[in-house]
Amino acid sequence: MYAQMVDTGLKQVAEATGMSPEESAFQARVDADVKVEPKDWMPEAYRRTLVRQIQQHAHSEIVGMLPEGNWVTRAPSLKRKAILMAKIQDEGGHGLYLYSAAETLGVSRDNLIDDLHAGRSKYSSIFNYPTLNWADIGAIGWLVDGAAIMNQIPLCRCSYGPYARAMVRICKEESFHQRQGFDIMLAMCRGTPEQKAMAQDSLDRWWWPSLMMFGPSDAESVHSAQSMRWKIKLLSNDELRQRFVDQTVPQAEFLGLRVPDPELRWNDERGHYDVGTIDWKEFQDVLRGHGPCNRDRIRTRTKAWEDGEWVREAAVAHARKRAERAARAAA
Amino acid sequence: MTSEWPLWEVFIRSQHGLAHKHAGSLHAPDAEMAVRNARDVYTRRNEGVSIWVVRSSDVVASSPGDREALFDPAQSKVYRHPTFFPMPDEVKHI
C-alpha cells in the first residue's frame, strides 16, 4: 500500500498481562473506538509506528507526483492537461495533510523530508515504475488510485484522530482520481486499434505492480497483528487485495482488456477471483531500491528540494524584514 | 539549511452564515503566505468563502488530563436539555 510493511519495532504483540496501567487504559480506549488525540498518552511504540506509517504515506503522495508530471507537457488535449495538473496538485495536497498529521506526533517536517531524501524512509513500491505511454496515466488513476482507495477508506476509521481526519479529506478527493483514470482508459479503448493496444500494454505493465502495492500476505506478521490491535491497520493485505481484484476485473472486462494473469479465474465456491502467483522477489527488489526508477525519483525529489532552498530562505528573510519594519513603526 | 517555517492552523468558513471550522495546518513564513497556502491546500473544491490562519504556537489548549474535571460536571445536568421536560400531547408549539 502507500505504507508497506510498516515495522512496529516489536517482537511480539503486546498482551494484556504485560501492560502497564497506562497501556491497558490506552488499549481499552482504542478497543472502545475512542480516538487518540495528539496530547493523549500513547505507548511509544504506537507513536513511532504511526510516524513511520504516516510518513511513508505522505512520501508516497509527493513521489507519486513524479511519474504523472512526466506527462503534463504531453497530455493529448488541453482538457486532459488541466485535469492531470489538478490531480497532481491534489497529490501534493494529500502529502501536506499527511505530513501535518505526522507532525502532531512530535516530529519536524524537515526531518521527515530528510528521511525520504536520505533513503531512511520508504515510499510505495508502485512509484518506482516508469510511465511510458499516455495510457499509463489512465492506468495509474484507475488501478493505483483504485488500490489506494481500498486501503484509505478503512483508515478513515483508524484510531489516531489527525490521521483519520486527513484520510477523510483524501478519500473525498481520491475518487476523482480513479474516475479520471478510468475515463482515459475508456477513451483509449473506444479509440483506434493503436490506442487500444496502448491501453492493453499499460494494463500489462501495471497490473502486477498494483497487486504488489498491498504487500505480501501478512497473516503471520507480528507487526500487522499489533497494528490491527492498535487500529492503525484495519484489514489484512490479502483481504484488501482480494477486494481490489474482485472490483477491478469486471471493469477490465468492460473496457475489453485482458488481465495479464493466465490463472485468473472466478471461484464460485469462494465467491471471489483466484489469482496467479505474485512475484514477491520483484517487490522486494523494488523496496530495496532496485526498481526501474528508484534512483531517478530520489534524485528528482532532492533536486527540487535543493533548487527551492533560495525561495524558502528569501521568504523567511522577507517575513523577518516586514516584522522588523512593523515593530519599528509601532515603537 | 534554513530554519523551518512556522506552523499555522487553518480555519475555513464553508458558506455564508456558518462558523469557521478547523481544516488542518500548514507551514508558511508569514501570515500572508499562510493565507495563500491555505487557499491552495484547503479550498481546491469550493470548500470556503473565508480563511482564518492562527500561529499554532498561539493556540492555548485544554489538557487531556483535565478532561474529567472540565467536562464531567455537565453530564449530571440533564435538565439543561429540552427533552428533560415531557410535554403533554395536547400542548402544541412548545
CSV table of C-alpha atoms in Angstrom, one decimal:
chain,number,residue,atom,x,y,z
A,1,MET,CA,0.0,0.0,0.0
A,2,TYR,CA,1.1,3.6,0.2
A,3,ALA,CA,2.7,2.5,3.5
A,4,GLN,CA,4.1,-1.0,3.1
A,5,MET,CA,5.4,-3.5,5.7
A,6,VAL,CA,5.4,-0.9,8.5
A,7,ASP,CA,7.7,-2.0,11.3
A,8,THR,CA,6.3,-1.7,14.9
A,9,GLY,CA,9.7,-2.3,16.4
A,10,LEU,CA,8.1,-5.1,18.5
A,11,LYS,CA,9.0,-8.8,18.6
A,12,GLN,CA,5.5,-9.9,19.7
A,13,VAL,CA,2.0,-8.5,20.0
A,14,ALA,CA,1.6,-6.6,23.4
A,15,GLU,CA,-0.5,-8.8,25.6
A,16,ALA,CA,-2.9,-7.5,28.3
A,17,THR,CA,-0.9,-9.3,31.1
A,18,GLY,CA,2.4,-7.4,30.4
A,19,MET,CA,0.8,-4.0,30.1
A,20,SER,CA,1.3,-1.0,32.4
A,21,PRO,CA,-1.9,0.7,33.7
A,22,GLU,CA,-1.4,3.4,31.1
A,23,GLU,CA,-1.1,0.9,28.4
A,24,SER,CA,-4.1,-1.0,29.5
A,25,ALA,CA,-6.2,2.2,29.7
A,26,PHE,CA,-4.9,3.2,26.2
A,27,GLN,CA,-5.8,-0.2,24.7
A,28,ALA,CA,-9.3,-0.1,26.3
A,29,ARG,CA,-10.0,3.3,24.8
A,30,VAL,CA,-8.8,2.1,21.3
A,31,ASP,CA,-11.0,-1.1,21.7
A,32,ALA,CA,-13.9,1.2,22.6
A,33,ASP,CA,-13.3,3.2,19.3
A,34,VAL,CA,-12.3,6.4,21.2
A,35,LYS,CA,-10.0,8.4,19.0
A,36,VAL,CA,-6.4,9.0,20.2
A,37,GLU,CA,-5.5,12.7,20.0
A,38,PRO,CA,-2.0,14.3,19.9
A,39,LYS,CA,-1.8,15.3,23.5
A,40,ASP,CA,-3.2,12.0,24.9
A,41,TRP,CA,-0.8,9.5,26.5
A,42,MET,CA,0.2,6.8,24.0
A,43,PRO,CA,2.7,3.9,24.0
A,44,GLU,CA,6.0,4.9,22.5
A,45,ALA,CA,5.8,2.0,20.0
A,46,TYR,CA,2.4,3.2,18.8
A,47,ARG,CA,3.7,6.7,18.3
A,48,ARG,CA,6.8,5.5,16.4
A,49,THR,CA,4.9,3.1,14.3
A,50,LEU,CA,2.4,5.8,13.3
A,51,VAL,CA,5.2,8.2,12.4
A,52,ARG,CA,6.6,5.6,10.1
A,53,GLN,CA,3.3,4.7,8.6
A,54,ILE,CA,2.1,8.3,8.0
A,55,GLN,CA,5.5,9.4,6.8
A,56,GLN,CA,5.6,6.6,4.2
A,57,HIS,CA,2.1,7.5,3.2
A,58,ALA,CA,3.0,11.2,2.8
A,59,HIS,CA,6.2,10.4,0.9
A,60,SER,CA,4.1,8.2,-1.5
A,61,GLU,CA,1.8,11.1,-2.2
A,62,ILE,CA,4.5,13.5,-3.2
A,63,VAL,CA,6.8,11.0,-5.0
A,64,GLY,CA,3.6,9.9,-6.8
A,65,MET,CA,3.5,13.3,-8.4
A,66,LEU,CA,6.7,12.5,-10.4
A,67,PRO,CA,5.5,9.7,-12.8
A,68,GLU,CA,2.4,11.8,-13.6
A,69,GLY,CA,4.4,15.0,-14.0
A,70,ASN,CA,6.2,13.2,-16.8
A,71,TRP,CA,3.0,13.6,-19.0
A,72,VAL,CA,1.9,17.2,-18.2
A,73,THR,CA,3.6,18.7,-21.3
A,74,ARG,CA,2.5,15.8,-23.5
A,75,ALA,CA,-1.2,15.3,-22.5
A,76,PRO,CA,-3.2,14.8,-25.6
A,77,SER,CA,-5.5,17.8,-25.1
A,78,LEU,CA,-5.9,21.0,-23.0
A,79,LYS,CA,-8.7,19.3,-21.1
A,80,ARG,CA,-6.6,16.3,-20.2
A,81,LYS,CA,-3.7,18.5,-19.3
A,82,ALA,CA,-5.9,20.7,-16.9
A,83,ILE,CA,-7.3,17.5,-15.3
A,84,LEU,CA,-3.8,16.0,-14.9
A,85,MET,CA,-2.5,19.1,-13.3
A,86,ALA,CA,-5.4,19.2,-10.9
A,87,LYS,CA,-4.8,15.6,-9.9
A,88,ILE,CA,-1.1,16.2,-9.4
A,89,GLN,CA,-1.9,19.3,-7.3
A,90,ASP,CA,-4.2,17.1,-5.2
A,91,GLU,CA,-1.4,14.6,-4.6
A,92,GLY,CA,0.8,17.4,-3.3
A,93,GLY,CA,-2.1,18.5,-1.0
A,94,HIS,CA,-2.5,14.9,0.2
A,95,GLY,CA,1.2,14.8,1.1
A,96,LEU,CA,0.7,18.1,3.0
A,97,TYR,CA,-2.3,16.8,5.0
A,98,LEU,CA,-0.3,13.7,6.0
A,99,TYR,CA,2.9,15.5,6.9
A,100,SER,CA,0.8,17.7,9.2
A,101,ALA,CA,-0.7,14.6,10.8
A,102,ALA,CA,2.7,13.1,11.3
A,103,GLU,CA,4.0,16.4,12.9
A,104,THR,CA,1.3,16.2,15.6
A,105,LEU,CA,3.3,13.2,16.9
A,106,GLY,CA,6.3,15.4,17.6
A,107,VAL,CA,8.5,15.1,14.6
A,108,SER,CA,9.5,18.0,12.4
A,109,ARG,CA,8.7,18.5,8.7
A,110,ASP,CA,12.3,19.0,7.7
A,111,ASN,CA,13.3,15.8,9.4
A,112,LEU,CA,10.6,13.8,7.6
A,113,ILE,CA,11.7,15.2,4.2
A,114,ASP,CA,15.3,14.5,5.1
A,115,ASP,CA,14.4,10.9,5.9
A,116,LEU,CA,13.0,10.5,2.4
A,117,HIS,CA,15.9,12.0,0.6
A,118,ALA,CA,18.5,10.1,2.7
A,119,GLY,CA,16.7,6.8,2.0
A,120,ARG,CA,15.9,6.2,5.7
A,121,SER,CA,12.2,6.2,5.0
A,122,LYS,CA,10.3,4.4,2.3
A,123,TYR,CA,7.5,5.2,-0.1
A,124,SER,CA,5.2,2.9,-2.1
A,125,SER,CA,6.9,0.5,-4.4
A,126,ILE,CA,4.5,1.4,-7.2
A,127,PHE,CA,6.0,4.8,-7.9
A,128,ASN,CA,9.3,3.2,-9.0
A,129,TYR,CA,7.8,2.2,-12.3
A,130,PRO,CA,8.0,4.4,-15.4
A,131,THR,CA,5.1,6.0,-17.2
A,132,LEU,CA,5.9,5.0,-20.8
A,133,ASN,CA,2.7,5.9,-22.7
A,134,TRP,CA,-0.3,8.2,-22.2
A,135,ALA,CA,-2.5,5.2,-21.2
A,136,ASP,CA,-0.2,4.8,-18.1
A,137,ILE,CA,-1.8,8.0,-16.7
A,138,GLY,CA,-5.2,6.3,-17.2
A,139,ALA,CA,-3.9,3.0,-15.6
A,140,ILE,CA,-2.4,4.9,-12.6
A,141,GLY,CA,-5.7,6.6,-11.8
A,142,TRP,CA,-7.8,3.5,-12.4
A,143,LEU,CA,-5.5,0.9,-10.7
A,144,VAL,CA,-3.1,2.7,-8.4
A,145,ASP,CA,-5.6,5.2,-7.0
A,146,GLY,CA,-8.2,2.5,-7.0
A,147,ALA,CA,-5.9,0.3,-4.8
A,148,ALA,CA,-5.2,3.3,-2.6
A,149,ILE,CA,-8.9,4.0,-2.0
A,150,MET,CA,-9.3,0.3,-0.9
A,151,ASN,CA,-6.8,0.9,1.8
A,152,GLN,CA,-7.7,4.5,2.7
A,153,ILE,CA,-11.4,4.1,3.2
A,154,PRO,CA,-11.0,1.8,6.2
A,155,LEU,CA,-8.2,4.1,7.5
A,156,CYS,CA,-10.8,6.9,7.9
A,157,ARG,CA,-11.8,4.9,11.0
A,158,CYS,CA,-8.3,4.4,12.3
A,159,SER,CA,-7.6,5.1,16.0
A,160,TYR,CA,-5.4,8.2,15.6
A,161,GLY,CA,-7.6,11.3,15.1
A,162,PRO,CA,-5.4,13.5,12.9
A,163,TYR,CA,-4.6,10.6,10.6
A,164,ALA,CA,-8.3,9.6,10.4
A,165,ARG,CA,-9.3,13.2,9.6
A,166,ALA,CA,-6.6,13.5,6.9
A,167,MET,CA,-7.9,10.3,5.4
A,168,VAL,CA,-11.5,11.6,5.2
A,169,ARG,CA,-10.3,14.6,3.3
A,170,ILE,CA,-8.1,12.5,1.0
A,171,CYS,CA,-10.8,9.9,0.2
A,172,LYS,CA,-13.2,12.6,-0.9
A,173,GLU,CA,-10.7,13.8,-3.5
A,174,GLU,CA,-9.3,10.4,-4.5
A,175,SER,CA,-12.5,9.2,-6.2
A,176,PHE,CA,-12.0,11.9,-8.8
A,177,HIS,CA,-8.5,10.4,-9.4
A,178,GLN,CA,-9.8,7.0,-10.0
A,179,ARG,CA,-12.6,8.1,-12.3
A,180,GLN,CA,-10.5,10.3,-14.5
A,181,GLY,CA,-8.1,7.4,-14.9
A,182,PHE,CA,-10.9,5.1,-16.0
A,183,ASP,CA,-12.2,7.8,-18.3
A,184,ILE,CA,-8.8,7.9,-20.0
A,185,MET,CA,-8.8,4.1,-20.4
A,186,LEU,CA,-12.4,4.2,-21.7
A,187,ALA,CA,-11.5,6.8,-24.3
A,188,MET,CA,-8.5,4.8,-25.5
A,189,CYS,CA,-10.3,1.5,-25.6
A,190,ARG,CA,-13.0,3.1,-27.7
A,191,GLY,CA,-10.4,4.7,-30.0
A,192,THR,CA,-8.2,3.4,-32.7
A,193,PRO,CA,-6.7,-0.1,-32.6
A,194,GLU,CA,-3.4,1.6,-31.8
A,195,GLN,CA,-4.9,3.4,-28.8
A,196,LYS,CA,-6.5,0.2,-27.5
A,197,ALA,CA,-3.2,-1.6,-27.9
A,198,MET,CA,-1.6,1.2,-25.8
A,199,ALA,CA,-4.2,0.7,-23.1
A,200,GLN,CA,-3.6,-3.1,-23.1
A,201,ASP,CA,0.2,-2.5,-22.9
A,202,SER,CA,-0.4,-0.3,-20.0
A,203,LEU,CA,-2.6,-2.8,-18.1
A,204,ASP,CA,0.0,-5.5,-18.8
A,205,ARG,CA,2.7,-3.5,-17.1
A,206,TRP,CA,0.7,-2.0,-14.2
A,207,TRP,CA,-1.5,-5.0,-13.1
A,208,TRP,CA,1.1,-6.9,-11.1
A,209,PRO,CA,2.8,-3.9,-9.5
A,210,SER,CA,-0.7,-2.8,-8.5
A,211,LEU,CA,-1.4,-6.1,-6.7
A,212,MET,CA,2.0,-5.9,-5.1
A,213,MET,CA,1.1,-2.5,-3.6
A,214,PHE,CA,-0.9,-4.3,-0.9
A,215,GLY,CA,2.2,-6.0,0.3
A,216,PRO,CA,2.9,-9.7,0.9
A,217,SER,CA,0.5,-11.8,2.9
A,218,ASP,CA,0.6,-10.6,6.5
A,219,ALA,CA,-1.4,-13.3,8.1
A,220,GLU,CA,1.7,-14.3,10.1
A,221,SER,CA,3.1,-10.9,10.7
A,222,VAL,CA,3.6,-9.7,14.3
A,223,HIS,CA,3.7,-6.1,13.0
A,224,SER,CA,0.4,-6.3,11.2
A,225,ALA,CA,-1.2,-8.1,14.2
A,226,GLN,CA,0.0,-5.3,16.5
A,227,SER,CA,-1.1,-2.5,14.1
A,228,MET,CA,-4.5,-4.1,13.9
A,229,ARG,CA,-4.9,-4.2,17.7
A,230,TRP,CA,-4.0,-0.5,17.7
A,231,LYS,CA,-6.5,0.0,14.9
A,232,ILE,CA,-4.0,1.8,12.6
A,233,LYS,CA,-4.4,-1.1,10.2
A,234,LEU,CA,-8.0,-2.3,9.7
A,235,LEU,CA,-7.9,-5.1,7.1
A,236,SER,CA,-5.2,-7.6,6.1
A,237,ASN,CA,-3.2,-7.2,3.0
A,238,ASP,CA,-4.8,-10.3,1.4
A,239,GLU,CA,-8.3,-9.1,2.2
A,240,LEU,CA,-7.7,-5.7,0.6
A,241,ARG,CA,-6.0,-7.3,-2.4
A,242,GLN,CA,-8.9,-9.6,-2.9
A,243,ARG,CA,-11.4,-6.8,-2.8
A,244,PHE,CA,-9.4,-4.9,-5.3
A,245,VAL,CA,-9.2,-7.8,-7.7
A,246,ASP,CA,-12.9,-8.5,-7.3
A,247,GLN,CA,-13.9,-5.0,-8.2
A,248,THR,CA,-11.3,-4.4,-10.9
A,249,VAL,CA,-11.6,-7.5,-13.1
A,250,PRO,CA,-15.2,-6.7,-14.2
A,251,GLN,CA,-14.0,-3.1,-15.0
A,252,ALA,CA,-11.2,-4.5,-17.2
A,253,GLU,CA,-13.8,-6.7,-18.9
A,254,PHE,CA,-16.0,-3.7,-19.6
A,255,LEU,CA,-13.0,-2.0,-21.2
A,256,GLY,CA,-12.4,-5.1,-23.3
A,257,LEU,CA,-8.9,-5.5,-21.9
A,258,ARG,CA,-7.2,-8.8,-21.0
A,259,VAL,CA,-5.9,-9.0,-17.4
A,260,PRO,CA,-2.3,-10.4,-17.8
A,261,ASP,CA,-2.8,-13.4,-15.5
A,262,PRO,CA,-3.5,-16.7,-17.2
A,263,GLU,CA,-4.5,-18.2,-13.8
A,264,LEU,CA,-7.1,-15.6,-13.1
A,265,ARG,CA,-10.5,-17.4,-12.6
A,266,TRP,CA,-13.8,-16.7,-10.8
A,267,ASN,CA,-14.1,-19.2,-8.0
A,268,ASP,CA,-17.8,-19.9,-7.4
A,269,GLU,CA,-17.2,-21.6,-4.2
A,270,ARG,CA,-15.3,-18.8,-2.6
A,271,GLY,CA,-17.3,-16.1,-4.3
A,272,HIS,CA,-14.0,-14.4,-5.3
A,273,TYR,CA,-11.5,-14.4,-8.1
A,274,ASP,CA,-8.4,-16.6,-7.8
A,275,VAL,CA,-5.2,-15.0,-8.9
A,276,GLY,CA,-1.9,-16.4,-10.1
A,277,THR,CA,1.3,-16.2,-8.0
A,278,ILE,CA,2.7,-12.8,-7.4
A,279,ASP,CA,6.5,-12.3,-8.0
A,280,TRP,CA,7.5,-11.2,-4.5
A,281,LYS,CA,11.1,-11.1,-5.4
A,282,GLU,CA,10.4,-8.2,-7.8
A,283,PHE,CA,8.5,-6.4,-4.9
A,284,GLN,CA,11.4,-6.9,-2.5
A,285,ASP,CA,13.9,-5.8,-5.2
A,286,VAL,CA,11.9,-2.6,-5.8
A,287,LEU,CA,11.7,-1.9,-2.0
A,288,ARG,CA,15.5,-2.4,-1.7
A,289,GLY,CA,16.0,0.4,-4.3
A,290,HIS,CA,16.4,-1.7,-7.4
A,291,GLY,CA,13.2,-0.9,-9.2
A,292,PRO,CA,13.3,0.7,-12.7
A,293,CYS,CA,13.1,4.3,-11.3
A,294,ASN,CA,14.1,4.4,-7.6
A,295,ARG,CA,17.3,6.4,-8.1
A,296,ASP,CA,15.7,8.8,-10.6
A,297,ARG,CA,12.8,9.5,-8.2
A,298,ILE,CA,15.0,10.4,-5.2
A,299,ARG,CA,17.3,12.4,-7.5
A,300,THR,CA,14.4,14.4,-8.8
A,301,ARG,CA,13.0,15.0,-5.3
A,302,THR,CA,16.3,16.0,-3.8
A,303,LYS,CA,17.0,18.4,-6.7
A,304,ALA,CA,13.5,20.0,-6.3
A,305,TRP,CA,14.2,20.5,-2.6
A,306,GLU,CA,17.7,21.9,-3.1
A,307,ASP,CA,16.6,24.2,-6.0
A,308,GLY,CA,13.9,25.6,-3.8
A,309,GLU,CA,16.2,26.4,-0.9
A,310,TRP,CA,16.8,30.0,-2.0
A,311,VAL,CA,13.0,30.5,-2.3
A,312,ARG,CA,12.5,29.2,1.3
A,313,GLU,CA,15.3,31.4,2.5
A,314,ALA,CA,14.0,34.5,0.7
A,315,ALA,CA,10.5,34.0,2.1
A,316,VAL,CA,11.9,33.9,5.6
A,317,ALA,CA,14.1,36.9,5.1
A,318,HIS,CA,11.2,38.8,3.7
A,319,ALA,CA,8.9,37.9,6.6
A,320,ARG,CA,11.6,38.9,9.1
A,321,LYS,CA,12.2,42.3,7.3
A,322,ARG,CA,8.5,43.1,7.4
A,323,ALA,CA,8.1,42.1,11.0
A,324,GLU,CA,11.1,44.3,11.9
A,325,ARG,CA,9.7,47.2,10.0
A,326,ALA,CA,6.3,46.8,11.7
A,327,ALA,CA,8.0,46.7,15.1
A,328,ARG,CA,9.9,49.9,14.3
A,329,ALA,CA,6.8,51.7,13.1
A,330,ALA,CA,5.0,50.7,16.3
A,331,ALA,CA,7.8,51.9,18.5
B,1,MET,CA,19.9,24.9,6.0
B,2,THR,CA,17.2,27.4,6.6
B,3,SER,CA,15.1,27.3,9.8
B,4,GLU,CA,11.7,25.6,9.3
B,5,TRP,CA,8.7,27.8,8.5
B,6,PRO,CA,6.4,28.2,11.5
B,7,LEU,CA,3.2,26.1,11.7
B,8,TRP,CA,-0.2,27.7,11.2
B,9,GLU,CA,-3.7,26.3,12.0
B,10,VAL,CA,-6.2,26.9,9.2
B,11,PHE,CA,-9.9,27.6,9.7
B,12,ILE,CA,-12.3,27.7,6.8
B,13,ARG,CA,-15.9,29.1,6.7
B,14,SER,CA,-17.7,26.9,4.2
B,15,GLN,CA,-20.6,29.1,3.4
B,16,HIS,CA,-22.2,32.3,4.5
B,17,GLY,CA,-23.7,32.0,7.9
B,18,LEU,CA,-21.6,29.1,9.2
B,19,ALA,CA,-18.8,29.4,11.6
B,20,HIS,CA,-15.1,28.9,10.6
B,21,LYS,CA,-14.1,25.3,11.2
B,22,HIS,CA,-10.6,23.9,11.7
B,23,ALA,CA,-9.5,22.4,8.4
B,24,GLY,CA,-5.8,21.5,9.2
B,25,SER,CA,-2.4,23.0,9.4
B,26,LEU,CA,0.4,24.1,7.2
B,27,HIS,CA,3.8,25.8,7.2
B,28,ALA,CA,4.3,29.3,6.0
B,29,PRO,CA,6.9,32.1,6.6
B,30,ASP,CA,4.3,34.7,7.5
B,31,ALA,CA,0.6,35.3,7.9
B,32,GLU,CA,0.0,36.5,4.3
B,33,MET,CA,1.7,33.4,2.8
B,34,ALA,CA,-0.2,31.2,5.2
B,35,VAL,CA,-3.5,32.5,3.8
B,36,ARG,CA,-2.3,32.0,0.3
B,37,ASN,CA,-1.1,28.5,1.0
B,38,ALA,CA,-4.3,27.7,2.9
B,39,ARG,CA,-6.2,28.7,-0.2
B,40,ASP,CA,-4.3,26.1,-2.3
B,41,VAL,CA,-4.2,23.4,0.2
B,42,TYR,CA,-7.6,23.5,1.8
B,43,THR,CA,-10.0,25.2,-0.8
B,44,ARG,CA,-9.4,23.5,-4.1
B,45,ARG,CA,-13.0,22.5,-4.4
B,46,ASN,CA,-15.0,25.5,-3.3
B,47,GLU,CA,-14.8,24.5,0.3
B,48,GLY,CA,-14.6,28.0,1.6
B,49,VAL,CA,-15.6,31.6,1.4
B,50,SER,CA,-13.3,32.8,4.2
B,51,ILE,CA,-10.0,31.7,5.7
B,52,TRP,CA,-8.5,32.3,9.1
B,53,VAL,CA,-4.9,31.4,10.0
B,54,VAL,CA,-3.5,31.3,13.5
B,55,ARG,CA,0.0,30.5,14.5
B,56,SER,CA,-0.1,27.0,16.1
B,57,SER,CA,2.1,28.3,18.9
B,58,ASP,CA,-0.6,30.8,19.8
B,59,VAL,CA,-3.3,28.2,20.4
B,60,VAL,CA,-3.9,27.5,24.1
B,61,ALA,CA,-5.5,24.1,24.6
B,62,SER,CA,-7.0,22.3,27.5
B,63,SER,CA,-5.0,19.3,28.7
B,64,PRO,CA,-6.3,15.7,28.2
B,65,GLY,CA,-5.6,15.2,31.9
B,66,ASP,CA,-8.2,17.8,32.8
B,67,ARG,CA,-10.9,16.1,30.8
B,68,GLU,CA,-12.9,14.8,33.7
B,69,ALA,CA,-12.6,18.0,35.7
B,70,LEU,CA,-13.7,20.1,32.8
B,71,PHE,CA,-16.4,18.1,31.2
B,72,ASP,CA,-17.9,15.6,33.6
B,73,PRO,CA,-19.9,18.1,35.7
B,74,ALA,CA,-22.1,18.7,32.6
B,75,GLN,CA,-23.1,15.1,32.5
B,76,SER,CA,-25.3,15.2,35.6
B,77,LYS,CA,-27.2,18.3,34.4
B,78,VAL,CA,-29.6,16.6,32.1
B,79,TYR,CA,-32.2,19.3,32.9
B,80,ARG,CA,-30.2,21.6,30.5
B,81,HIS,CA,-31.7,19.7,27.6
B,82,PRO,CA,-35.3,20.4,26.5
B,83,THR,CA,-36.0,16.7,26.2
B,84,PHE,CA,-35.8,16.6,30.0
B,85,PHE,CA,-39.2,18.1,30.3
B,86,PRO,CA,-42.0,15.8,29.0
B,87,MET,CA,-44.8,17.9,27.4
B,88,PRO,CA,-48.5,16.7,27.4
B,89,ASP,CA,-49.5,15.7,23.8
B,90,GLU,CA,-52.3,18.3,23.9
B,91,VAL,CA,-49.8,21.2,24.3
B,92,LYS,CA,-48.6,22.5,20.9
B,93,HIS,CA,-45.9,24.8,19.7
B,94,ILE,CA,-43.5,24.3,22.6
